[in-house]
Short mmCIF file of C-alpha atoms in Angstrom, two decimals:
data_model
loop_
_atom_site.label_atom_id
_atom_site.label_comp_id
_atom_site.label_asym_id
_atom_site.label_seq_id
_atom_site.Cartn_x
_atom_site.Cartn_y
_atom_site.Cartn_z
CA MET A 289 74.84 54.88 19.49
CA MET A 290 75.34 58.31 21.98
CA ALA A 291 71.78 58.20 22.65
CA ARG A 292 71.44 54.60 24.71
CA VAL A 293 73.72 56.54 27.10
CA LEU A 294 69.96 57.78 28.45
CA GLU A 295 69.06 53.90 29.13
CA HIS A 296 71.53 54.55 32.19
CA LEU A 297 69.39 56.93 33.58
CA PRO A 298 67.78 54.68 35.81
CA GLU A 299 70.91 53.43 37.45
CA TRP A 300 73.07 56.34 37.73
CA VAL A 301 70.28 58.35 39.04
CA ASN A 302 68.71 56.21 41.70
CA GLY A 303 72.60 55.59 42.84
CA ASP A 304 73.02 59.11 43.50
CA ALA A 305 71.15 60.12 47.03
CA ALA A 306 71.79 63.61 46.62
CA LEU A 307 70.10 63.64 43.85
CA VAL A 308 67.58 61.49 44.52
CA ARG A 309 66.74 64.01 47.26
CA ARG A 310 67.15 67.12 45.52
CA GLY A 311 64.75 65.88 42.61
CA ARG A 312 62.15 64.52 45.86
CA TYR A 313 58.98 66.67 44.98
CA LEU A 314 59.38 65.95 41.27
CA SER A 315 57.34 62.83 39.70
CA ALA A 316 56.93 63.96 35.94
CA THR A 317 57.24 62.44 32.12
CA PHE A 318 59.64 64.57 30.40
CA LEU A 319 61.09 63.88 26.18
CA VAL A 320 64.12 64.42 25.58
CA GLU A 321 65.55 64.64 21.82
CA VAL A 322 68.69 63.61 21.01
CA GLY A 323 68.40 64.76 17.27
CA ALA A 324 65.65 61.97 15.36
CA THR A 325 65.93 59.85 18.48
CA ALA A 326 63.14 61.29 21.29
CA TRP A 327 63.29 59.75 24.78
CA LEU A 328 60.76 59.58 27.31
CA VAL A 329 61.57 60.30 31.83
CA THR A 330 59.28 59.77 33.88
CA VAL A 331 60.43 60.57 37.74
CA HIS A 332 59.16 59.86 40.45
CA GLU A 333 59.66 61.29 43.64
CA GLY A 334 63.43 62.26 42.53
CA ARG A 335 63.93 58.84 41.01
CA VAL A 336 64.03 57.52 37.74
CA THR A 337 61.61 54.95 36.97
CA ARG A 338 61.16 54.82 33.14
CA VAL A 339 63.31 54.96 30.41
CA GLU A 340 61.42 54.53 26.61
CA ARG A 341 63.26 54.91 23.20
CA GLY A 342 60.33 56.37 21.19
CA PRO A 343 58.76 57.51 18.12
CA PHE A 344 56.69 57.91 20.10
CA LEU A 345 52.60 58.28 19.16
CA MET A 346 49.77 60.54 21.03
CA ARG A 347 52.51 60.28 24.51
CA ASP A 348 51.77 62.83 27.12
CA TRP A 349 54.92 65.11 28.74
CA ALA A 350 55.20 68.21 30.59
CA PHE A 351 58.36 69.56 29.61
CA ALA A 352 60.94 68.91 26.42
CA VAL A 353 65.31 69.16 26.20
CA ARG A 354 65.68 69.20 22.41
CA ALA A 355 69.22 69.21 20.97
CA SER A 356 71.12 67.82 18.17
CA ALA A 357 72.99 64.76 18.51
CA GLU A 358 75.96 66.59 17.80
CA ALA A 359 75.34 69.07 20.79
CA TRP A 360 74.79 66.56 23.03
CA ARG A 361 78.31 65.39 22.12
CA ARG A 362 79.68 68.28 23.17
CA TYR A 363 77.18 68.74 26.20
CA TRP A 364 78.76 65.63 27.23
CA GLU A 365 82.14 66.22 26.92
CA PRO A 366 84.30 65.54 30.25
CA MET A 367 85.60 69.16 29.93
CA PRO A 368 82.68 70.87 27.56
CA ALA A 369 83.72 74.27 25.61
CA PRO A 370 81.79 77.32 26.21
CA GLY A 371 78.63 77.90 25.60
CA PHE A 372 78.34 73.56 25.80
CA HIS A 373 78.73 73.30 29.28
CA ASP A 374 75.34 74.21 30.53
CA LEU A 375 71.41 73.64 29.52
CA LEU A 376 70.29 77.34 29.42
CA ALA A 377 73.65 78.36 27.86
CA MET A 378 72.65 75.50 25.14
CA THR A 379 69.54 78.01 24.57
CA LYS A 380 70.96 81.16 24.59
CA PHE A 381 73.18 79.51 21.96
CA GLY A 382 70.42 77.37 19.78
CA HIS A 383 72.22 74.27 20.52
CA ALA A 384 69.14 73.20 22.58
CA ARG A 385 65.32 73.65 22.96
CA ILE A 386 63.26 73.48 26.00
CA ASP A 387 59.15 74.10 25.71
CA GLY A 388 56.44 72.68 27.02
CA ASP A 389 54.72 73.26 31.03
CA LEU A 390 57.91 75.36 32.19
CA ARG A 391 57.03 75.21 35.91
CA PRO A 392 57.80 71.76 37.33
CA PHE A 393 61.08 72.54 34.99
CA MET A 394 62.46 75.49 36.69
CA ALA A 395 61.00 74.66 40.14
CA HIS A 396 63.33 71.30 39.77
CA LEU A 397 65.85 72.86 37.42
CA ARG A 398 68.76 71.22 39.59
CA TYR A 399 67.61 68.17 39.70
CA VAL A 400 66.43 68.13 36.16
CA LYS A 401 70.12 70.13 34.80
CA ASP A 402 71.96 67.47 36.74
CA LEU A 403 70.26 64.73 35.68
CA LEU A 404 70.71 65.37 31.81
CA THR A 405 74.53 66.34 32.75
CA LEU A 406 75.20 62.62 34.43
CA PRO A 407 76.32 61.33 30.63
CA ARG A 408 78.78 63.78 31.35
CA GLY A 409 82.51 61.46 30.83
CA ARG A 410 80.39 58.55 30.35
CA ALA A 411 79.05 58.80 27.24
CA MET B 58 95.02 80.01 69.05
CA ALA B 59 91.60 81.64 67.65
CA GLU B 60 92.23 81.36 63.84
CA LEU B 61 91.12 85.32 63.39
CA GLU B 62 90.55 86.59 59.46
CA PRO B 63 91.62 89.87 58.90
CA ILE B 64 88.21 91.47 57.59
CA ILE B 65 86.64 93.92 59.68
CA GLY B 66 82.66 93.83 59.62
CA ARG B 67 81.36 97.46 60.06
CA TYR B 68 77.26 99.03 59.63
CA VAL B 69 77.26 102.71 58.08
CA ARG B 70 74.09 104.55 57.49
CA LEU B 71 73.67 106.35 54.39
CA ASP B 72 71.08 109.17 52.98
CA LEU B 73 69.88 107.57 49.47
CA ALA B 74 67.11 109.21 47.65
CA GLY B 75 65.91 110.67 51.45
CA ARG B 76 65.71 107.59 53.10
CA THR B 77 68.14 106.18 55.37
CA HIS B 78 69.21 102.96 55.15
CA ARG B 79 71.53 100.46 57.05
CA VAL B 80 74.76 99.12 54.61
CA TYR B 81 76.81 96.60 56.40
CA PHE B 82 80.58 96.56 54.48
CA GLU B 83 83.80 94.62 55.19
CA GLU B 84 87.20 95.66 54.62
CA ALA B 85 90.86 95.07 54.69
CA GLY B 86 93.98 95.93 54.65
CA GLN B 87 96.25 99.78 53.93
CA GLY B 88 96.46 102.03 51.46
CA ILE B 89 95.03 103.56 47.94
CA PRO B 90 91.10 102.62 48.69
CA LEU B 91 89.17 99.79 46.68
CA VAL B 92 85.84 99.41 46.61
CA CYS B 93 84.31 96.09 45.53
CA LEU B 94 80.89 96.24 43.70
CA HIS B 95 78.83 92.09 44.34
CA THR B 96 76.59 90.86 41.70
CA ALA B 97 72.76 90.87 41.33
CA GLY B 98 70.73 88.73 43.76
CA ALA B 99 74.43 87.95 45.85
CA ASP B 100 76.24 90.12 48.77
CA GLY B 101 80.33 91.49 49.74
CA ARG B 102 81.18 87.93 50.92
CA GLN B 103 81.77 87.49 46.99
CA TRP B 104 85.18 89.53 47.96
CA ARG B 105 85.84 87.56 50.66
CA HIS B 106 89.29 86.11 48.68
CA LEU B 107 89.82 89.27 47.64
CA LEU B 108 90.03 90.48 51.62
CA ASN B 109 91.45 88.14 53.02
CA ASP B 110 94.99 88.13 50.22
CA ALA B 111 97.69 89.65 51.83
CA GLU B 112 99.01 90.81 48.67
CA ILE B 113 96.52 92.70 47.49
CA THR B 114 96.02 94.57 51.39
CA ARG B 115 99.39 95.58 51.86
CA HIS B 116 98.88 98.13 49.35
CA TYR B 117 95.03 98.29 49.18
CA ARG B 118 92.29 99.13 51.99
CA VAL B 119 89.74 96.78 50.47
CA LEU B 120 86.03 97.80 51.08
CA ALA B 121 82.85 95.62 50.20
CA PHE B 122 79.39 96.58 51.42
CA ASP B 123 76.49 94.95 50.82
CA MET B 124 73.69 96.66 48.77
CA PRO B 125 70.62 97.49 50.43
CA TRP B 126 67.78 94.58 50.96
CA HIS B 127 71.02 92.68 50.57
CA GLY B 128 73.49 90.31 52.71
CA LYS B 129 73.25 91.93 56.39
CA SER B 130 71.95 95.01 54.37
CA LEU B 131 68.13 96.34 55.52
CA PRO B 132 65.31 96.91 53.32
CA PRO B 133 64.60 101.01 53.98
CA ALA B 134 61.28 101.03 56.89
CA GLY B 135 58.16 100.74 54.35
CA PHE B 136 60.05 97.85 52.23
CA GLU B 137 57.26 95.74 52.67
CA ASN B 138 54.89 97.41 50.48
CA GLU B 139 57.15 97.87 47.94
CA GLU B 140 58.74 96.10 44.70
CA TYR B 141 61.79 96.32 44.83
CA ARG B 142 64.32 98.31 41.51
CA LEU B 143 67.79 99.09 41.25
CA THR B 144 67.97 101.94 38.45
CA THR B 145 71.00 103.58 36.79
CA GLN B 146 70.94 106.55 38.62
CA GLY B 147 69.91 104.50 42.04
CA TYR B 148 73.06 102.64 41.60
CA VAL B 149 75.48 105.45 41.17
CA ASP B 150 74.12 107.44 43.69
CA LEU B 151 74.67 104.50 46.32
CA VAL B 152 78.30 104.31 45.28
CA LEU B 153 79.09 107.75 45.24
CA THR B 154 77.39 108.45 48.82
CA PHE B 155 79.02 105.13 50.17
CA ILE B 156 82.79 106.51 49.09
CA ARG B 157 81.60 110.36 50.02
CA THR B 158 80.45 109.26 53.58
CA LEU B 159 83.06 107.24 54.51
CA GLY B 160 85.40 110.16 52.82
CA LEU B 161 87.76 107.66 50.36
CA GLU B 162 89.98 109.75 48.49
CA ARG B 163 90.35 108.58 44.90
CA PRO B 164 89.17 105.10 45.21
CA VAL B 165 89.65 102.31 42.39
CA VAL B 166 86.06 100.99 41.93
CA MET B 167 85.54 97.55 41.00
CA GLY B 168 82.68 95.32 39.94
CA CYS B 169 81.11 92.68 38.86
CA SER B 170 78.27 91.71 36.28
CA ILE B 171 75.91 94.50 37.30
CA GLY B 172 78.53 95.40 39.20
CA GLY B 173 81.14 95.67 36.21
CA LYS B 174 78.08 97.82 34.65
CA ILE B 175 77.84 100.62 36.95
CA VAL B 176 81.17 101.22 36.32
CA LEU B 177 80.73 102.08 33.04
CA GLU B 178 78.27 104.73 33.70
CA LEU B 179 80.85 106.01 37.03
CA ALA B 180 83.72 106.06 33.86
CA ARG B 181 81.22 108.19 31.84
CA LEU B 182 79.62 110.86 34.40
CA HIS B 183 82.22 110.04 37.36
CA ALA B 184 85.47 109.71 35.76
CA PRO B 185 87.95 112.40 38.27
CA VAL B 186 86.46 110.78 41.23
CA PHE B 187 88.07 107.82 40.32
CA ARG B 188 91.75 106.79 40.02
CA ALA B 189 91.08 103.48 37.99
CA LEU B 190 87.91 101.51 36.81
CA VAL B 191 87.50 98.04 36.59
CA GLY B 192 84.85 96.17 35.63
CA LEU B 193 84.46 92.12 35.93
CA GLU B 194 81.49 90.83 33.49
CA SER B 195 80.58 93.85 32.18
CA ALA B 196 79.50 95.56 28.74
CA ASP B 197 76.79 98.16 28.03
CA TYR B 198 74.11 95.59 27.09
CA GLN B 199 73.87 91.56 26.97
CA ALA B 200 71.34 89.80 25.30
CA PRO B 201 68.96 87.90 27.91
CA TRP B 202 69.03 84.30 28.28
CA TYR B 203 65.47 84.11 29.23
CA ASP B 204 62.57 86.34 28.64
CA ASP B 205 61.06 85.82 31.75
CA THR B 206 62.64 87.27 35.00
CA GLY B 207 58.96 85.81 36.82
CA TRP B 208 60.31 83.12 37.34
CA LEU B 209 62.88 84.43 39.56
CA HIS B 210 59.21 85.71 42.13
CA ARG B 211 56.57 83.60 42.44
CA ASN B 212 54.67 81.63 44.90
CA ASP B 213 55.23 78.00 43.68
CA VAL B 214 58.77 78.37 42.64
CA HIS B 215 61.01 78.77 45.08
CA GLY B 216 63.30 81.59 43.90
CA GLY B 217 66.63 80.52 46.04
CA GLU B 218 66.02 77.26 44.24
CA VAL B 219 66.07 78.46 41.09
CA ALA B 220 68.12 81.59 41.51
CA GLY B 221 70.71 79.23 42.44
CA ALA B 222 70.01 76.76 39.43
CA MET B 223 70.11 79.12 37.24
CA MET B 224 73.63 80.55 38.63
CA SER B 225 75.60 77.32 38.52
CA GLY B 226 75.48 77.59 34.64
CA LEU B 227 77.41 80.32 35.12
CA ILE B 228 79.82 79.00 36.60
CA ALA B 229 83.12 77.83 34.57
CA PRO B 230 83.33 73.84 35.39
CA GLN B 231 86.74 74.33 36.01
CA SER B 232 86.09 75.68 39.20
CA PRO B 233 86.40 74.03 42.78
CA SER B 234 82.81 72.31 43.89
CA GLU B 235 83.00 74.64 47.27
CA THR B 236 83.93 78.51 46.05
CA ARG B 237 81.11 76.93 43.70
CA TRP B 238 78.81 75.88 45.88
CA ASP B 239 79.77 78.90 48.29
CA THR B 240 78.84 81.07 45.17
CA LEU B 241 75.36 79.65 44.70
CA TRP B 242 74.35 79.57 48.07
CA MET B 243 74.63 83.57 48.01
CA TYR B 244 71.90 83.51 45.54
CA MET B 245 69.75 80.32 47.00
CA MET B 246 69.40 83.15 50.36
CA SER B 247 68.85 85.81 48.75
CA GLY B 248 65.49 87.93 49.67
CA PRO B 249 62.22 87.61 47.27
CA GLY B 250 62.24 89.48 44.26
CA VAL B 251 65.35 90.73 45.44
CA PHE B 252 67.30 89.22 42.43
CA LYS B 253 64.90 90.38 39.78
CA GLY B 254 64.75 94.20 40.79
CA ASP B 255 68.67 94.01 40.51
CA LEU B 256 68.12 92.69 36.87
CA PHE B 257 65.39 95.14 35.87
CA PHE B 258 68.85 97.06 36.07
CA TYR B 259 71.04 94.78 34.16
CA ARG B 260 68.38 93.88 31.75
CA ALA B 261 66.20 96.97 31.23
CA ASP B 262 67.50 99.74 32.73
CA GLY B 263 71.27 99.52 32.29
CA ASP B 264 71.16 99.04 28.73
CA PHE B 265 74.45 101.95 27.62
CA ARG B 266 74.67 100.76 23.94
CA ASP B 267 73.92 105.01 23.26
CA ARG B 268 76.45 106.47 25.72
CA VAL B 269 79.66 104.10 26.10
CA SER B 270 81.79 105.99 23.82
CA GLN B 271 81.59 109.16 25.69
CA ILE B 272 83.72 107.56 27.96
CA ASP B 273 87.40 109.24 28.36
CA THR B 274 90.24 106.91 29.70
CA THR B 275 92.66 109.70 29.51
CA ARG B 276 90.74 110.86 32.12
CA CYS B 277 90.21 107.53 34.12
CA PRO B 278 91.64 104.13 33.60
CA LEU B 279 88.58 101.04 32.56
CA TYR B 280 89.94 97.72 32.76
CA LEU B 281 87.16 95.53 31.68
CA LEU B 282 87.87 91.39 31.93
CA THR B 283 84.94 88.30 31.30
CA GLY B 284 85.59 84.96 31.94
CA GLU B 285 85.16 82.84 29.04
CA TYR B 286 82.11 80.61 30.38
CA ASP B 287 80.18 83.64 31.03
CA PHE B 288 77.26 82.93 28.78
CA SER B 289 75.53 86.32 30.20
CA CYS B 290 78.22 88.41 29.87
CA THR B 291 79.94 87.31 26.62
CA PRO B 292 83.62 87.54 25.97
CA GLU B 293 81.76 89.05 22.86
CA ASP B 294 79.93 91.27 25.28
CA THR B 295 82.98 92.92 26.38
CA GLU B 296 85.13 93.35 23.22
CA ARG B 297 82.10 94.96 21.00
CA THR B 298 81.72 97.47 24.09
CA ALA B 299 85.61 97.81 24.29
CA ALA B 300 85.62 98.57 20.80
CA LYS B 301 83.58 101.38 21.56
CA ILE B 302 85.90 103.06 24.14
CA LYS B 303 89.30 103.85 23.15
CA GLY B 304 91.88 103.49 25.98
CA ALA B 305 89.77 100.51 27.02
CA ARG B 306 91.54 97.35 28.16
CA VAL B 307 90.30 94.07 27.70
CA THR B 308 91.54 90.49 29.46
CA VAL B 309 89.25 87.10 28.53
CA MET B 310 90.32 84.90 31.70
CA ARG B 311 90.64 81.70 30.91
CA GLU B 312 88.51 78.63 32.92
CA ILE B 313 86.34 81.07 34.74
CA GLY B 314 82.06 81.85 34.14
CA HIS B 315 80.44 84.88 35.43
CA PHE B 316 81.72 85.41 39.45
CA PRO B 317 85.24 85.18 39.20
CA MET B 318 86.31 86.32 42.27
CA SER B 319 83.87 84.14 44.12
CA GLU B 320 83.96 81.01 41.54
CA ASN B 321 87.83 80.40 41.35
CA PRO B 322 89.59 82.96 43.90
CA ALA B 323 93.38 81.40 42.72
CA GLN B 324 92.37 81.74 39.30
CA PHE B 325 91.07 85.18 39.70
CA ARG B 326 94.15 86.08 40.90
CA ARG B 327 96.18 86.06 38.36
CA TYR B 328 94.34 88.32 36.08
CA ILE B 329 94.10 90.47 38.80
CA LEU B 330 97.20 91.21 40.52
CA PRO B 331 98.89 92.60 37.42
CA VAL B 332 95.97 94.94 37.37
CA LEU B 333 95.80 96.51 41.02
CA GLU B 334 100.02 96.68 40.19
CA GLU B 335 99.46 98.85 37.14
CA ILE B 336 96.69 100.62 38.31
CA ARG B 337 99.17 101.47 41.57
CA THR B 338 102.50 102.13 40.42
CA LYS B 339 101.34 104.02 37.16
CA ASP B 340 99.38 107.10 39.08
#
């Protein structure tokens, strides 16, 4: 299943020294929805320490990024089409939604975008 | 031998709204003046590939200034107690004052994003001044892709980091890494609140939906070129705008985003050389 690529995040992120450095001031848990499947990604000082698959009951998270499985599939294509090439392009065109506490999201926008782009070409 | 580029940088004093501004500009080449306007929150370095292109500078005197508050142009004295905000009127005045002060005769003006937008107002109000106008990523209006520009200027979010991160999405995935990061670097080093102040014009004051139909392209040719990956000013925004302007010429540029001249100069060149050639030979 495509959503399972998120389980590779610890390996991909923690093996990327430049990305870990970019996220070194972020410690937070955020929610990623791939269609009906929810994932909680926990980051500590730029390293992904845990990826859990839902469903979840009364779990806390800072911000959420939600899109359909089809939208993520297109986002993770090796050369995505216009409108599916960037997370905020996806939100503008209604393919994705971002909500919750947007301060850590915006303060670490490049890190979060890069992290969620890692499955590109690998999904 | 030192590897010197043909670009020369100078400073000029411009009188804008009764205040003196020290404005930096670069130029290269000889011939028809071609004034280039950078995007919001960036500076004239975006045009360096064009300024270094012998194919263009053979026929054109290319000039690119840093707007006040941007790049090497200082804000006016007393700026520390002001909130910077670009307006339609102020921007038109800036472009016309630069042209007049330097004594440029019937220049071509090419602008990108906010620069592409002001080109529409220059076409409407001052057509006889120009030989031709070129708007890149230009529209009479574009729907916002985030509600609150406050993210760009607050003390608990680094303005340069967030601007660079946001703009990274407006670059086409095909653009080379080096020019992609050059483009982002300019956003990362913009002064606090300057990008946000430019966006007041881009998003609010520069809504020209009620007036672009007044543009008469028989008085001054108008070319509009937009990148297919630009989701801020989309190809549809440009096409909708052009549909209201008789004679406006539209090109959708493949594998390009919001920063054609800066993010992928080689790809942009394929689109802009024929336009500049047509402008040069038609007049």
